[in-house]
Amino acid sequence: MKNVTMIVPCFNEAEVLPMFYKEIKRVIADCPDYNFTLLFVNDGSKDKTQDILKYLAERDRSVKYISFSRNFGKEAAMLAGMRNADADYIGIMDADLQHSPDLIPKMLEAVDKEGYDVAGSTRSDRVGEAKFKSALSAAFYKVINRISDVQINDNALDYRIMKRKVVDAIIAMPEKIRFLKGIYSWVGFNVKWFPHENRVRAAGETKWSIRKLAKYAIDGILGYTSSPLRIPLWLGIVSGFASVLLFLYGFIRMCVSSLWPAATYVMLLSAVLFTGAMILCSIGVVGEYVARIYTESKSRPNYIITETNIGMNMFASADETMTDAVE
Ligand code: UDP
Ligand code: MG
Protein backbone atom coordinates (compact mmCIF):
# COMPACT_ATOMS: atom_id res chain seq x y z
CA MET A 1 0.00 0.00 0.00
CA LYS A 2 1.36 3.42 -0.96
CA ASN A 3 1.83 6.07 1.71
CA VAL A 4 0.42 9.56 1.33
CA THR A 5 1.16 12.50 3.62
CA MET A 6 -0.96 15.63 3.41
CA ILE A 7 0.80 18.69 4.87
CA VAL A 8 -1.52 21.29 6.35
CA PRO A 9 -0.01 24.60 7.51
CA CYS A 10 -2.15 26.11 10.27
CA PHE A 11 -1.97 29.57 11.74
CA ASN A 12 -4.82 30.33 14.13
CA GLU A 13 -7.16 27.86 12.48
CA ALA A 14 -8.94 26.52 15.58
CA GLU A 15 -12.30 27.61 14.22
CA VAL A 16 -12.01 25.63 11.03
CA LEU A 17 -9.84 22.64 12.01
CA PRO A 18 -12.64 20.35 13.25
CA MET A 19 -14.55 20.94 10.01
CA PHE A 20 -11.42 20.36 7.96
CA TYR A 21 -10.64 17.14 9.80
CA LYS A 22 -14.14 15.79 9.24
CA GLU A 23 -14.09 16.63 5.54
CA ILE A 24 -10.68 15.16 4.82
CA LYS A 25 -11.42 12.01 6.78
CA ARG A 26 -14.51 11.50 4.67
CA VAL A 27 -12.42 11.71 1.50
CA ILE A 28 -9.67 9.47 2.91
CA ALA A 29 -12.26 6.83 3.74
CA ASP A 30 -13.01 6.68 0.01
CA CYS A 31 -9.37 5.94 -0.86
CA PRO A 32 -8.75 2.53 0.72
CA ASP A 33 -5.72 1.88 -1.50
CA TYR A 34 -3.61 4.47 0.25
CA ASN A 35 -2.27 4.85 3.74
CA PHE A 36 -2.82 8.48 4.74
CA THR A 37 -0.99 10.66 7.26
CA LEU A 38 -2.20 14.16 8.08
CA LEU A 39 0.76 16.31 8.97
CA PHE A 40 -0.38 19.58 10.56
CA VAL A 41 2.21 22.29 10.95
CA ASN A 42 1.13 24.69 13.68
CA ASP A 43 2.82 27.93 12.67
CA GLY A 44 2.84 29.60 16.09
CA SER A 45 -0.92 29.83 16.51
CA LYS A 46 -2.19 31.89 19.42
CA ASP A 47 -5.60 30.24 19.62
CA LYS A 48 -6.64 26.68 20.45
CA THR A 49 -5.08 25.15 17.32
CA GLN A 50 -2.45 23.25 19.32
CA ASP A 51 -5.01 21.79 21.74
CA ILE A 52 -7.17 20.61 18.86
CA LEU A 53 -4.19 19.00 17.12
CA LYS A 54 -3.18 17.19 20.30
CA TYR A 55 -6.74 16.04 20.86
CA LEU A 56 -6.92 14.65 17.33
CA ALA A 57 -3.48 13.05 17.55
CA GLU A 58 -4.39 11.23 20.75
CA ARG A 59 -7.36 9.63 19.07
CA ASP A 60 -6.14 9.18 15.53
CA ARG A 61 -2.74 7.67 14.83
CA SER A 62 -2.64 9.10 11.34
CA VAL A 63 -2.57 12.64 12.76
CA LYS A 64 0.90 14.11 13.17
CA TYR A 65 1.76 17.64 14.16
CA ILE A 66 4.77 19.92 14.27
CA SER A 67 4.51 23.11 16.32
CA PHE A 68 6.70 26.14 15.82
CA SER A 69 7.94 28.32 18.66
CA ARG A 70 6.38 31.37 16.97
CA ASN A 71 4.82 32.39 13.64
CA PHE A 72 7.46 31.76 10.97
CA GLY A 73 5.16 32.08 7.95
CA LYS A 74 3.51 29.68 5.55
CA GLU A 75 6.69 29.07 3.51
CA ALA A 76 8.50 27.85 6.63
CA ALA A 77 5.51 25.71 7.60
CA MET A 78 5.42 24.05 4.18
CA LEU A 79 9.17 23.45 4.31
CA ALA A 80 8.96 21.85 7.76
CA GLY A 81 6.16 19.63 6.49
CA MET A 82 8.11 18.52 3.44
CA ARG A 83 11.24 17.82 5.47
CA ASN A 84 9.29 15.66 7.89
CA ALA A 85 7.08 13.78 5.47
CA ASP A 86 8.44 10.43 4.37
CA ALA A 87 5.60 9.16 2.21
CA ASP A 88 5.60 8.11 -1.46
CA TYR A 89 3.22 10.96 -2.30
CA ILE A 90 3.26 14.24 -0.46
CA GLY A 91 0.53 16.83 -0.68
CA ILE A 92 0.08 20.37 0.61
CA MET A 93 -3.25 22.02 1.30
CA ASP A 94 -4.74 24.88 3.31
CA ALA A 95 -6.64 24.24 6.51
CA ASP A 96 -9.54 26.52 5.68
CA LEU A 97 -11.27 24.19 3.18
CA GLN A 98 -10.60 26.61 0.34
CA HIS A 99 -8.80 23.66 -1.18
CA SER A 100 -11.40 21.02 -1.79
CA PRO A 101 -10.37 17.62 -0.36
CA ASP A 102 -12.58 16.01 -3.03
CA LEU A 103 -9.80 16.60 -5.54
CA ILE A 104 -7.38 14.33 -3.66
CA PRO A 105 -8.44 11.01 -5.27
CA LYS A 106 -8.08 12.49 -8.77
CA MET A 107 -4.73 14.06 -7.94
CA LEU A 108 -3.45 10.78 -6.53
CA GLU A 109 -4.52 8.98 -9.65
CA ALA A 110 -2.49 11.41 -11.76
CA VAL A 111 0.74 10.81 -9.83
CA ASP A 112 0.20 7.15 -9.09
CA LYS A 113 -1.41 5.81 -12.27
CA GLU A 114 -0.95 8.35 -15.05
CA GLY A 115 2.79 8.87 -14.72
CA TYR A 116 2.79 12.53 -13.70
CA ASP A 117 5.28 13.72 -11.08
CA VAL A 118 3.07 16.46 -9.72
CA ALA A 119 -0.67 17.04 -9.56
CA GLY A 120 -1.21 20.79 -9.20
CA SER A 121 -4.30 22.91 -9.06
CA THR A 122 -5.15 26.20 -10.73
CA ARG A 123 -7.95 28.56 -9.92
CA SER A 124 -10.58 28.53 -12.60
CA ASP A 125 -12.09 31.84 -11.46
CA ARG A 126 -11.43 34.65 -9.04
CA VAL A 127 -14.89 34.74 -7.49
CA GLY A 128 -15.01 36.16 -3.97
CA GLU A 129 -11.56 37.74 -4.17
CA ALA A 130 -11.04 41.40 -3.46
CA LYS A 131 -10.67 43.22 -6.82
CA PHE A 132 -7.71 45.21 -5.57
CA LYS A 133 -5.90 42.07 -4.38
CA SER A 134 -6.49 40.22 -7.69
CA ALA A 135 -5.23 43.20 -9.69
CA LEU A 136 -2.08 43.48 -7.58
CA SER A 137 -1.47 39.76 -7.80
CA ALA A 138 -1.94 39.78 -11.60
CA ALA A 139 0.54 42.66 -11.91
CA PHE A 140 3.05 40.84 -9.73
CA TYR A 141 2.99 37.69 -11.85
CA LYS A 142 3.22 39.71 -15.06
CA VAL A 143 6.36 41.43 -13.77
CA ILE A 144 7.99 38.29 -12.42
CA ASN A 145 7.31 36.25 -15.58
CA ARG A 146 8.66 39.01 -17.72
CA ILE A 147 11.91 39.74 -15.94
CA SER A 148 12.92 36.46 -14.34
CA ASP A 149 14.09 33.20 -15.83
CA VAL A 150 11.40 31.03 -14.29
CA GLN A 151 7.82 31.03 -15.56
CA ILE A 152 5.24 30.93 -12.81
CA ASN A 153 1.69 29.87 -13.52
CA ASP A 154 -0.14 32.83 -12.04
CA ASN A 155 -3.30 30.89 -11.38
CA ALA A 156 -1.56 28.07 -9.56
CA LEU A 157 -2.79 27.41 -6.04
CA ASP A 158 -0.70 26.15 -3.14
CA TYR A 159 -2.63 22.90 -3.37
CA ARG A 160 -0.75 19.99 -4.91
CA ILE A 161 0.38 16.42 -4.53
CA MET A 162 3.96 15.50 -5.45
CA LYS A 163 6.04 12.40 -5.82
CA ARG A 164 8.78 11.83 -3.27
CA LYS A 165 11.53 12.75 -5.77
CA VAL A 166 10.01 16.19 -6.41
CA VAL A 167 9.90 16.94 -2.68
CA ASP A 168 13.49 15.69 -2.33
CA ALA A 169 14.56 18.11 -5.05
CA ILE A 170 12.73 20.98 -3.34
CA ILE A 171 14.12 20.39 0.13
CA ALA A 172 17.62 19.98 -1.28
CA MET A 173 17.56 23.65 -2.29
CA PRO A 174 19.61 25.38 0.40
CA GLU A 175 18.25 28.92 0.13
CA LYS A 176 16.83 30.43 3.28
CA ILE A 177 14.50 32.99 1.75
CA ARG A 178 12.04 30.68 0.11
CA PHE A 179 9.42 31.35 -2.50
CA LEU A 180 7.84 28.00 -3.23
CA LYS A 181 5.93 29.06 -6.33
CA GLY A 182 9.27 29.92 -7.95
CA ILE A 183 10.94 26.78 -6.60
CA TYR A 184 8.15 24.59 -8.03
CA SER A 185 8.73 26.00 -11.45
CA TRP A 186 12.52 25.97 -11.10
CA VAL A 187 12.72 22.25 -10.25
CA GLY A 188 10.56 21.37 -13.27
CA PHE A 189 8.99 17.86 -13.54
CA ASN A 190 5.80 17.14 -15.43
CA VAL A 191 2.71 18.53 -13.87
CA LYS A 192 -0.94 17.74 -14.47
CA TRP A 193 -3.08 20.76 -13.69
CA PHE A 194 -6.52 20.46 -12.18
CA PRO A 195 -8.89 23.41 -12.41
CA HIS A 196 -10.28 24.29 -9.02
CA GLU A 197 -13.01 26.83 -8.42
CA ASN A 198 -12.49 29.51 -5.81
CA ARG A 199 -14.19 28.82 -2.52
CA VAL A 200 -14.68 31.06 0.43
CA ARG A 201 -12.97 30.20 3.68
CA ALA A 202 -15.11 27.80 5.76
CA ALA A 203 -14.42 29.76 8.97
CA GLY A 204 -11.91 32.15 10.48
CA GLU A 205 -10.23 34.88 8.48
CA THR A 206 -7.33 35.29 6.07
CA LYS A 207 -3.87 35.41 7.62
CA TRP A 208 -2.33 37.46 4.83
CA SER A 209 -2.01 41.15 5.51
CA ILE A 210 -1.04 43.56 2.73
CA ARG A 211 2.38 43.82 4.38
CA LYS A 212 2.90 40.04 4.31
CA LEU A 213 1.78 39.94 0.67
CA ALA A 214 4.16 42.76 -0.31
CA LYS A 215 7.07 40.95 1.33
CA TYR A 216 6.06 37.76 -0.45
CA ALA A 217 6.02 39.58 -3.81
CA ILE A 218 9.41 41.22 -3.28
CA ASP A 219 10.96 37.91 -2.15
CA GLY A 220 9.53 36.30 -5.26
CA ILE A 221 10.92 38.86 -7.67
CA LEU A 222 14.34 39.33 -6.09
CA GLY A 223 14.74 35.60 -5.51
CA TYR A 224 14.34 34.70 -9.15
CA THR A 225 16.02 37.45 -11.09
CA SER A 226 18.91 39.79 -10.71
CA SER A 227 17.73 42.13 -13.46
CA PRO A 228 16.73 44.89 -11.00
CA LEU A 229 20.48 45.12 -10.33
CA ARG A 230 20.85 46.21 -13.94
CA ILE A 231 18.34 49.08 -13.62
CA PRO A 232 20.88 51.48 -12.06
CA LEU A 233 23.28 50.77 -14.91
CA TRP A 234 20.69 51.66 -17.54
CA LEU A 235 19.55 54.69 -15.59
CA GLY A 236 23.17 55.80 -15.45
CA ILE A 237 23.73 55.41 -19.20
CA VAL A 238 20.50 57.17 -20.15
CA SER A 239 20.97 60.03 -17.69
CA GLY A 240 24.62 60.38 -18.73
CA PHE A 241 23.56 60.89 -22.33
CA ALA A 242 20.76 63.24 -21.31
CA SER A 243 23.06 65.40 -19.25
CA VAL A 244 25.62 65.74 -22.08
CA LEU A 245 22.85 66.79 -24.48
CA LEU A 246 21.47 69.22 -21.89
CA PHE A 247 24.89 70.74 -21.37
CA LEU A 248 25.42 71.26 -25.09
CA TYR A 249 21.92 72.74 -25.48
CA GLY A 250 22.47 75.12 -22.54
CA PHE A 251 25.89 76.14 -23.78
CA ILE A 252 24.62 76.97 -27.28
CA ARG A 253 21.58 78.88 -25.93
CA MET A 254 23.78 80.84 -23.57
CA CYS A 255 25.92 81.92 -26.49
CA VAL A 256 22.95 83.19 -28.54
CA SER A 257 20.45 84.54 -25.95
CA SER A 258 20.92 86.80 -22.93
CA LEU A 259 17.59 85.74 -21.26
CA TRP A 260 18.65 82.15 -20.92
CA PRO A 261 20.88 82.18 -17.75
CA ALA A 262 17.85 82.50 -15.37
CA ALA A 263 16.36 79.28 -16.66
CA THR A 264 19.64 77.48 -16.21
CA TYR A 265 19.23 77.51 -12.43
CA VAL A 266 15.87 75.76 -12.65
CA MET A 267 17.26 73.21 -15.02
CA LEU A 268 20.29 72.74 -12.89
CA LEU A 269 18.15 72.18 -9.82
CA SER A 270 15.96 69.63 -11.53
CA ALA A 271 19.02 67.84 -12.87
CA VAL A 272 20.51 67.67 -9.38
CA LEU A 273 17.27 66.36 -7.92
CA PHE A 274 16.92 63.82 -10.72
CA THR A 275 20.44 62.52 -10.19
CA GLY A 276 19.93 62.33 -6.45
CA ALA A 277 16.73 60.36 -6.87
CA MET A 278 18.39 57.95 -9.24
CA ILE A 279 21.32 57.38 -6.94
CA LEU A 280 19.01 56.71 -4.02
CA CYS A 281 16.92 54.28 -6.07
CA SER A 282 20.01 52.48 -7.23
CA ILE A 283 21.39 52.16 -3.75
CA GLY A 284 17.99 50.91 -2.65
CA VAL A 285 17.96 48.15 -5.26
CA VAL A 286 21.49 47.07 -4.40
CA GLY A 287 20.59 47.29 -0.72
CA GLU A 288 17.73 44.84 -1.20
CA TYR A 289 20.09 42.28 -2.65
CA VAL A 290 22.74 42.94 -0.02
CA ALA A 291 20.10 42.44 2.65
CA ARG A 292 19.25 39.12 1.06
CA ILE A 293 22.91 38.06 0.94
CA TYR A 294 23.15 39.04 4.60
CA THR A 295 20.10 36.98 5.55
CA GLU A 296 21.28 33.98 3.55
CA SER A 297 24.79 34.19 4.99
CA LYS A 298 23.51 34.29 8.55
CA SER A 299 22.05 30.94 7.63
CA ARG A 300 19.53 30.91 10.43
CA PRO A 301 17.07 28.05 10.51
CA ASN A 302 13.75 28.70 8.77
CA TYR A 303 11.81 27.66 11.84
CA ILE A 304 12.15 26.31 15.37
CA ILE A 305 10.09 23.35 16.47
CA THR A 306 8.89 23.30 20.07
CA GLU A 307 6.72 20.25 19.99
CA THR A 308 5.90 17.37 17.70
CA ASN A 309 4.50 13.88 17.90
CA ILE A 310 6.41 12.67 14.87
CA GLY A 311 9.34 11.12 16.74
CA MET A 312 6.98 9.62 19.32
CA ASN A 313 4.83 7.84 16.80
CA MET A 314 7.82 6.83 14.75
CA PHE A 315 9.14 4.90 17.76
CA ALA A 316 5.73 3.40 18.26
CA SER A 317 5.60 2.13 14.70
CA ALA A 318 9.22 0.95 14.89
CA ASP A 319 8.29 -1.15 17.95
CA GLU A 320 5.38 -2.58 16.07
CA THR A 321 7.47 -3.59 13.11
CA MET A 322 9.94 -5.17 15.50
CA THR A 323 7.24 -7.27 17.16
CA ASP A 324 5.89 -8.09 13.70
CA ALA A 325 9.32 -9.34 12.76
CA VAL A 326 9.60 -11.41 15.95
CA GLU A 327 6.26 -13.02 15.33
N1 UDP B 1 -0.74 30.13 7.16
C1 UDP B 1 0.37 29.78 7.92
N2 UDP B 1 1.20 30.78 8.38
C2 UDP B 1 0.97 32.10 8.11
C3 UDP B 1 -0.14 32.43 7.29
C4 UDP B 1 -0.97 31.43 6.84
O1 UDP B 1 0.60 28.61 8.18
O2 UDP B 1 1.75 32.94 8.56
C5 UDP B 1 -1.65 29.06 6.66
C6 UDP B 1 -3.09 29.23 7.08
O3 UDP B 1 -3.36 28.67 8.33
C7 UDP B 1 -3.84 28.50 5.96
C8 UDP B 1 -2.94 28.73 4.76
O4 UDP B 1 -1.66 29.10 5.26
O5 UDP B 1 -3.95 27.11 6.19
C9 UDP B 1 -3.48 29.82 3.85
O6 UDP B 1 -3.71 30.99 4.60
P1 UDP B 1 -5.00 31.89 4.40
O7 UDP B 1 -6.20 31.05 4.18
O8 UDP B 1 -5.06 32.84 5.54
O9 UDP B 1 -4.60 32.65 3.07
P2 UDP B 1 -5.56 33.02 1.83
O10 UDP B 1 -6.34 31.79 1.49
O11 UDP B 1 -6.42 34.12 2.31
O12 UDP B 1 -4.61 33.42 0.75
MG1 MG C 1 -7.41 30.68 2.72
mmCIF file with all atom_site columns, C-alpha atoms and ligand atoms in Angstrom, residues 94 96 98 201, ligand 2:
data_model
loop_
_atom_site.group_PDB
_atom_site.id
_atom_site.type_symbol
_atom_site.label_atom_id
_atom_site.label_alt_id
_atom_site.label_comp_id
_atom_site.label_asym_id
_atom_site.label_entity_id
_atom_site.label_seq_id
_atom_site.pdbx_PDB_ins_code
_atom_site.Cartn_x
_atom_site.Cartn_y
_atom_site.Cartn_z
_atom_site.occupancy
_atom_site.B_iso_or_equiv
_atom_site.pdbx_formal_charge
_atom_site.auth_seq_id
_atom_site.auth_comp_id
_atom_site.auth_asym_id
_atom_site.auth_atom_id
_atom_site.pdbx_PDB_model_num
ATOM   1 C  CA . ASP A 1 94  ? -4.736  24.883 3.309 1.00 0.00 ? 94  ASP A CA 1
ATOM   2 C  CA . ASP A 1 96  ? -9.543  26.525 5.676 1.00 0.00 ? 96  ASP A CA 1
ATOM   3 C  CA . GLN A 1 98  ? -10.596 26.612 0.343 1.00 0.00 ? 98  GLN A CA 1
ATOM   4 C  CA . ARG A 1 201 ? -12.972 30.201 3.681 1.00 0.00 ? 201 ARG A CA 1
HETATM 5 MG MG . MG  B 2 .   ? -7.408  30.684 2.721 1.00 0.00 ? 2   MG  B MG 1
#
